[in-house]
Short mmCIF file of C-alpha atoms in Angstrom, two decimals:
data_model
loop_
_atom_site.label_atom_id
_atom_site.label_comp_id
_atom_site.label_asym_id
_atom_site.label_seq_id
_atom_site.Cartn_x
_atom_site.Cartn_y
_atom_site.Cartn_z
CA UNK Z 1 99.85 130.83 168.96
CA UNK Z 2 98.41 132.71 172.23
CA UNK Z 3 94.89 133.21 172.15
CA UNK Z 4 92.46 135.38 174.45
CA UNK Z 5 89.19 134.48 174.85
CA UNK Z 6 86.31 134.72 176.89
CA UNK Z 7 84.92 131.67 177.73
CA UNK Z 8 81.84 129.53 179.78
CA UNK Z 9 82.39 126.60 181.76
CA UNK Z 10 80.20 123.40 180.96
CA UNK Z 11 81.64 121.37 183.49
CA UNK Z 12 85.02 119.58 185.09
CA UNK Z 13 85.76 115.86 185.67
CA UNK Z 14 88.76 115.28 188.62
CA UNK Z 15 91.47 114.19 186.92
CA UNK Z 16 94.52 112.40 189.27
CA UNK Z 17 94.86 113.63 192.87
CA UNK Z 18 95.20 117.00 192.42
CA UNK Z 19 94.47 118.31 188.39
CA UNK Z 20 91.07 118.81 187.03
CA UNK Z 21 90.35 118.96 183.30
CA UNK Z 22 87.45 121.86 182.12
CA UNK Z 23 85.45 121.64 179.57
CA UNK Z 24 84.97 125.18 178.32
CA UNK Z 25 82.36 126.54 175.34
CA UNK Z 26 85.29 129.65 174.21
CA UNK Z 27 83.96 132.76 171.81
CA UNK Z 28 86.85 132.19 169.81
CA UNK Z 29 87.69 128.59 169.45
CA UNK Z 30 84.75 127.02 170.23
CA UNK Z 31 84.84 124.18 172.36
CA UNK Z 32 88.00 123.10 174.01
CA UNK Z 33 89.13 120.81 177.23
CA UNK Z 34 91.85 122.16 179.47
CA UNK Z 35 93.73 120.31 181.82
CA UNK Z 36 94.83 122.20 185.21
CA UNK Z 37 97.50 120.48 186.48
CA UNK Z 38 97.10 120.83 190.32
CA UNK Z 39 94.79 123.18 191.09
CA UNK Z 40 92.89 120.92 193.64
CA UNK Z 41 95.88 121.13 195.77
CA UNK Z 42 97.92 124.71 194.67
CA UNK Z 43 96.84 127.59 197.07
CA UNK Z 44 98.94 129.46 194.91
CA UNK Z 45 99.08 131.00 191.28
CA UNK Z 46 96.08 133.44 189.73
CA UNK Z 47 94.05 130.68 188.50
CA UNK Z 48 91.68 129.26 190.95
CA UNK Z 49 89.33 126.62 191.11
CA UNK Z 50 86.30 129.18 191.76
CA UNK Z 51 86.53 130.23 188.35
CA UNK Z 52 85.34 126.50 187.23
CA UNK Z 53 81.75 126.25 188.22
CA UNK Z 54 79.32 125.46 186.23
CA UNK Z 55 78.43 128.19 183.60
CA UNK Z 56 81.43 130.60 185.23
CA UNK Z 57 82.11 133.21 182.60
CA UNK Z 58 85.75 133.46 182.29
CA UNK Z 59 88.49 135.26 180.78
CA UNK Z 60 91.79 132.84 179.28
CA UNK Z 61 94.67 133.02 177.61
CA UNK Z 62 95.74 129.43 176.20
CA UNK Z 63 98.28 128.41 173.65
CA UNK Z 64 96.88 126.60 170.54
CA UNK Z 65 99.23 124.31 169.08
CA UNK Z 66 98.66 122.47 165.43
CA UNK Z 67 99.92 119.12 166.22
CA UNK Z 68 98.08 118.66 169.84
CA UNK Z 69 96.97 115.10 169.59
CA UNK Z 70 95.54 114.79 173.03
CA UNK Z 71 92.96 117.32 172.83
CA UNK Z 72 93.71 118.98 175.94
CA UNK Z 73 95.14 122.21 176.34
CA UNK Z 74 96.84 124.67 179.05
CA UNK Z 75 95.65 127.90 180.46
CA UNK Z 76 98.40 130.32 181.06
CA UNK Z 77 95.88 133.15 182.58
CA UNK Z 78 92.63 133.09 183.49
CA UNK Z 79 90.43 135.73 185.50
CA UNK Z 80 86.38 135.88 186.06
CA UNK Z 81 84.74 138.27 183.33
CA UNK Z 82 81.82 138.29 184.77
CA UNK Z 83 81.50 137.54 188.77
CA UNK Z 84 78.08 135.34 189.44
CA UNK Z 85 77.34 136.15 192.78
CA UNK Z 86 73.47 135.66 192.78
CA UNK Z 87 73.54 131.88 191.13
CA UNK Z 88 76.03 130.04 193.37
CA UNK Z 89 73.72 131.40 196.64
CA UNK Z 90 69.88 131.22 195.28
CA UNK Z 91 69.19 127.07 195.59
CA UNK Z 92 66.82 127.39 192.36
CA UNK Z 93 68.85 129.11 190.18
CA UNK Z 94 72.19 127.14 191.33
CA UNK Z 95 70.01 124.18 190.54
CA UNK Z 96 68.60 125.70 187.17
CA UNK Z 97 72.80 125.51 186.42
CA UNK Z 98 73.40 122.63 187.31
CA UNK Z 99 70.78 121.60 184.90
CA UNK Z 100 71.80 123.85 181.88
CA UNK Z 101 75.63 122.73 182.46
CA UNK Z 102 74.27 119.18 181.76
CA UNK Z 103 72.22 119.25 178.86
CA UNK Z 104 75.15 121.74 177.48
CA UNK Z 105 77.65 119.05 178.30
CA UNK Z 106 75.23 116.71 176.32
CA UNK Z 107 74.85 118.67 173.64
CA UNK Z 108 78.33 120.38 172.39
CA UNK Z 109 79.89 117.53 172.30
CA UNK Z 110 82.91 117.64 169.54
CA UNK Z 111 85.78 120.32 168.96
CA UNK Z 112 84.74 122.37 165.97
CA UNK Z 113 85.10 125.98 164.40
CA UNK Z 114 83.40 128.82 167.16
CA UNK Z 115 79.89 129.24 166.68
CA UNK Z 116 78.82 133.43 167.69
CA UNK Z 117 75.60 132.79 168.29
CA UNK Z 118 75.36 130.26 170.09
CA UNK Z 119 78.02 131.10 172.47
CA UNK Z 120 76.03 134.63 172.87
CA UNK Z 121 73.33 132.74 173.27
CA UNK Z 122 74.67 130.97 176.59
CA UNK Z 123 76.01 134.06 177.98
CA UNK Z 124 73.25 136.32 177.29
CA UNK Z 125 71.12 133.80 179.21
CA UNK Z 126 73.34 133.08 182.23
CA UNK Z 127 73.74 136.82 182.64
CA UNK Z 128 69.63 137.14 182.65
CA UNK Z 129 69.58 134.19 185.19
CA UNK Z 130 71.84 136.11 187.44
CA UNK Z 131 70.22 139.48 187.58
CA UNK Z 132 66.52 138.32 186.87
CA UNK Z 133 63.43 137.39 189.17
CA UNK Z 134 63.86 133.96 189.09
CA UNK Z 135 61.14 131.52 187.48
CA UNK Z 136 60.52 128.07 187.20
CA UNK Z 137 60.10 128.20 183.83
CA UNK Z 138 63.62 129.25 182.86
CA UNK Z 139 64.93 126.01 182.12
CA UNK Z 140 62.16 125.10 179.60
CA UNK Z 141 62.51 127.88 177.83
CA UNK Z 142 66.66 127.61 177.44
CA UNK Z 143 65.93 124.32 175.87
CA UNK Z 144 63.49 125.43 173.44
CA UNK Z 145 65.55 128.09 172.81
CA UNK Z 146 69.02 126.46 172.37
CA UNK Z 147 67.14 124.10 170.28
CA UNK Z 148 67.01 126.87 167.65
CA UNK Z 149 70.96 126.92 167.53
CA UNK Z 150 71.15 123.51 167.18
CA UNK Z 151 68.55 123.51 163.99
CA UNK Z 152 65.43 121.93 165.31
CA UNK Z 153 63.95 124.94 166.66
CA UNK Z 154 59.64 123.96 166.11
CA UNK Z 155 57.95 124.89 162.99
CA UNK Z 156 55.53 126.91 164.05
CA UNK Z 157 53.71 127.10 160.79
CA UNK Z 158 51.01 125.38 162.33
CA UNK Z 159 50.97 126.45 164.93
CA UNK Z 160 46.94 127.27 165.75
CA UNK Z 161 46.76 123.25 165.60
CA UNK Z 162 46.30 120.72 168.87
CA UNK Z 163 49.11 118.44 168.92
CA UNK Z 164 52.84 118.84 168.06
CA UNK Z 165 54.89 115.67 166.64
CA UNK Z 166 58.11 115.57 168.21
CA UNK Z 167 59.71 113.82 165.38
CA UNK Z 168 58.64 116.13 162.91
CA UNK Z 169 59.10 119.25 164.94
CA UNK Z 170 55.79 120.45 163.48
CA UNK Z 171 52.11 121.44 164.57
CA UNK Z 172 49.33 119.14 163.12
CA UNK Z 173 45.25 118.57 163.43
CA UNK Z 174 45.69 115.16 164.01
CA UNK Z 175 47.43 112.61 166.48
CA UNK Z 176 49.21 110.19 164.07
CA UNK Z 177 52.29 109.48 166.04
CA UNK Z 178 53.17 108.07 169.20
CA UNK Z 179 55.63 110.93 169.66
CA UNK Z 180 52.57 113.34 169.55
CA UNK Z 181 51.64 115.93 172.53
CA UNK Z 182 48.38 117.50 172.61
CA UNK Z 183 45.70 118.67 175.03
CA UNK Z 184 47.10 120.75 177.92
CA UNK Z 185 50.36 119.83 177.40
CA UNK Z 186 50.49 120.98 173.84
CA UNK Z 187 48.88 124.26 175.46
CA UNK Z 188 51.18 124.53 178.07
CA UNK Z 189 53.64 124.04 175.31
CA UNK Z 190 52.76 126.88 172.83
CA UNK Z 191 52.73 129.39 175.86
CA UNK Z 192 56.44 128.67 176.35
CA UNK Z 193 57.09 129.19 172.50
CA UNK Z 194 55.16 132.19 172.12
CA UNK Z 195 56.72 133.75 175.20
CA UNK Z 196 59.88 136.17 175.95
CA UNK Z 197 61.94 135.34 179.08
CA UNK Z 198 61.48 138.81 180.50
CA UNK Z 199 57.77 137.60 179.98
CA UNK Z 200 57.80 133.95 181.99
CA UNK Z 201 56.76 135.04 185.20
CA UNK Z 202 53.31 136.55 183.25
CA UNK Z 203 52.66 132.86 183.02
CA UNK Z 204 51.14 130.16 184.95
CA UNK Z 205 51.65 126.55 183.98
CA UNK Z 206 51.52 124.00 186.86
CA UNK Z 207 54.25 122.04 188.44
CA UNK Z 208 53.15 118.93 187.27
CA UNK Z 209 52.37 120.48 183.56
CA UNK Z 210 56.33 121.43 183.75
CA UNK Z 211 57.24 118.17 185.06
CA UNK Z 212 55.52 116.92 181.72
CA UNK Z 213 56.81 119.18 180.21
CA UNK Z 214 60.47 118.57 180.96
CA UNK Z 215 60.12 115.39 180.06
CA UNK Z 216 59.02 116.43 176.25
CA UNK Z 217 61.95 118.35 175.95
CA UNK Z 218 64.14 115.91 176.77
CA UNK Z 219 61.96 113.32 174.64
CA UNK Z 220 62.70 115.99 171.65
CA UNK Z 221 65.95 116.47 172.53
CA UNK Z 222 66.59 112.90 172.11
CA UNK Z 223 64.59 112.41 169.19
CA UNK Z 224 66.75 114.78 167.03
CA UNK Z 225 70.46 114.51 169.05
CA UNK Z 226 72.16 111.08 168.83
CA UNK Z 227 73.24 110.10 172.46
CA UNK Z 228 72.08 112.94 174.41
CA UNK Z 229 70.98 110.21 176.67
CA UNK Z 230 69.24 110.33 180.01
CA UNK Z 231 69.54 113.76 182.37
CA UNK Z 232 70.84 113.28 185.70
CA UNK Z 233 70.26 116.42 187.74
CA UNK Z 234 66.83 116.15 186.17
CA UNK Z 235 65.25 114.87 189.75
CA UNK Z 236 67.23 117.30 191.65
CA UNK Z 237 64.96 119.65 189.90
CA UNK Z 238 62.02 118.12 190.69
CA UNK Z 239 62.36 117.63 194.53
CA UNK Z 240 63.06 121.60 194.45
CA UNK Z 241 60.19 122.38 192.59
CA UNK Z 242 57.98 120.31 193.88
#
């Protein structure tokens, strides 16, 4: 069965000499790995390595077969859908990606039925990155964010109290937990929540207050995701934030 779909590019691993394989988050299937036999090395053909960078938004047409045992699939057309021309060029927001690509990567991690909103979710947010005044606070507020699609969004009940429990996901009047934030940090924290992205540049929060704050994240993000592990590009971040 042919299938068209638009679809988002978490990342690619090299795969031989000349053949990459993408992992792609598609609007209609969902997440799916596609091997591309020789494109490090074809100068020929319409489907070009530029459409696999990080978070590319593409357009593909791939054959889904019942009995594919490998997991990987083939991409008979493929064509940008939407062109990001601002992202690959601007250092932050190319490093912002980078970023996002990982903790995607980390995050969708098994083949499974399409999920709308969260693929809108990615796209809606890429596209804002692109055309938006950039801030620093983009990538904290994509993980708070995508943590609602993933079902441990905070309860924000509570929100009027001092610390938040990372294992709970909940506000409380009392520190009772080693996993427990409070102080300017929790602060620093509810601004974030309570705050649009069209909004983030209203704010101020520190670098080293979103160096903290980072690391939360990623603390929470661990805390309620089984192997989402350590973040690599994480100090890439840093040194261009800094």
């Amino acid at each position: 069965m042919l299938v068209e779909t638009n679809a988002i590019v978490l990342s690619t691993l090299k795969y031989g000499d000349s053949s990459l394989i993408a992992r792609c988050y598609c609007k209609e299937l969902g997440l799916k790995s596609f091997l591309l036999k020789g494109i490090l090395s074809s100068k020929k053909g319409n489907i070009k390595k530029s459409f696999f960078q990080p978070m590319s938004i593409i357009q593909l047409i791939t054959q889904i077969k019942n009995d594919n045992r490998i997991g990987l699939y083939y991409i008979k057309e493929a064509r940008i859908h939407y062109p990001l021309i601002e992202i690959p060029s601007d250092i932050k927001k190319n490093a912002v990606v980078l970023f996002i690509s990982e903790v995607l990567t980390k995050t969708i991690t098994e083949d499974g039925a399409p999920n709308l909103p969260l693929y809108h979710f990615i796209e809606k947010n890429v596209i804002y990155l692109e055309e938006k005044v950039f801030s620093p606070l983009f990538h904290l507020k994509f993980m708070i964010e995508l943590s609602q699609n993933l079902g441990f969004y905070p309860n924000q009940t509570s929100i009027e109290e001092p610390f938040f429990d990372l294992e709970s996901g909940c506000f409380s009047g009392f520190s009772s937990s080693k996993y427990q934030i409070g102080g300017d940090l929790a602060l620093a924290f509810k601004k974030l929540l309570n705050t649009r992205f069209e909004l983030l540049n209203e704010i101020r929060i520190s670098n080293p207050l979103r160096i903290e704050l980072l690391n939360v994240l990623i603390d929470y993000f661990n805390l309620h995701l089984q192997g989402f592990g350590k973040i690599k590009s994480v100090d890439i971040l840093h040194e261009i934030f800094r």
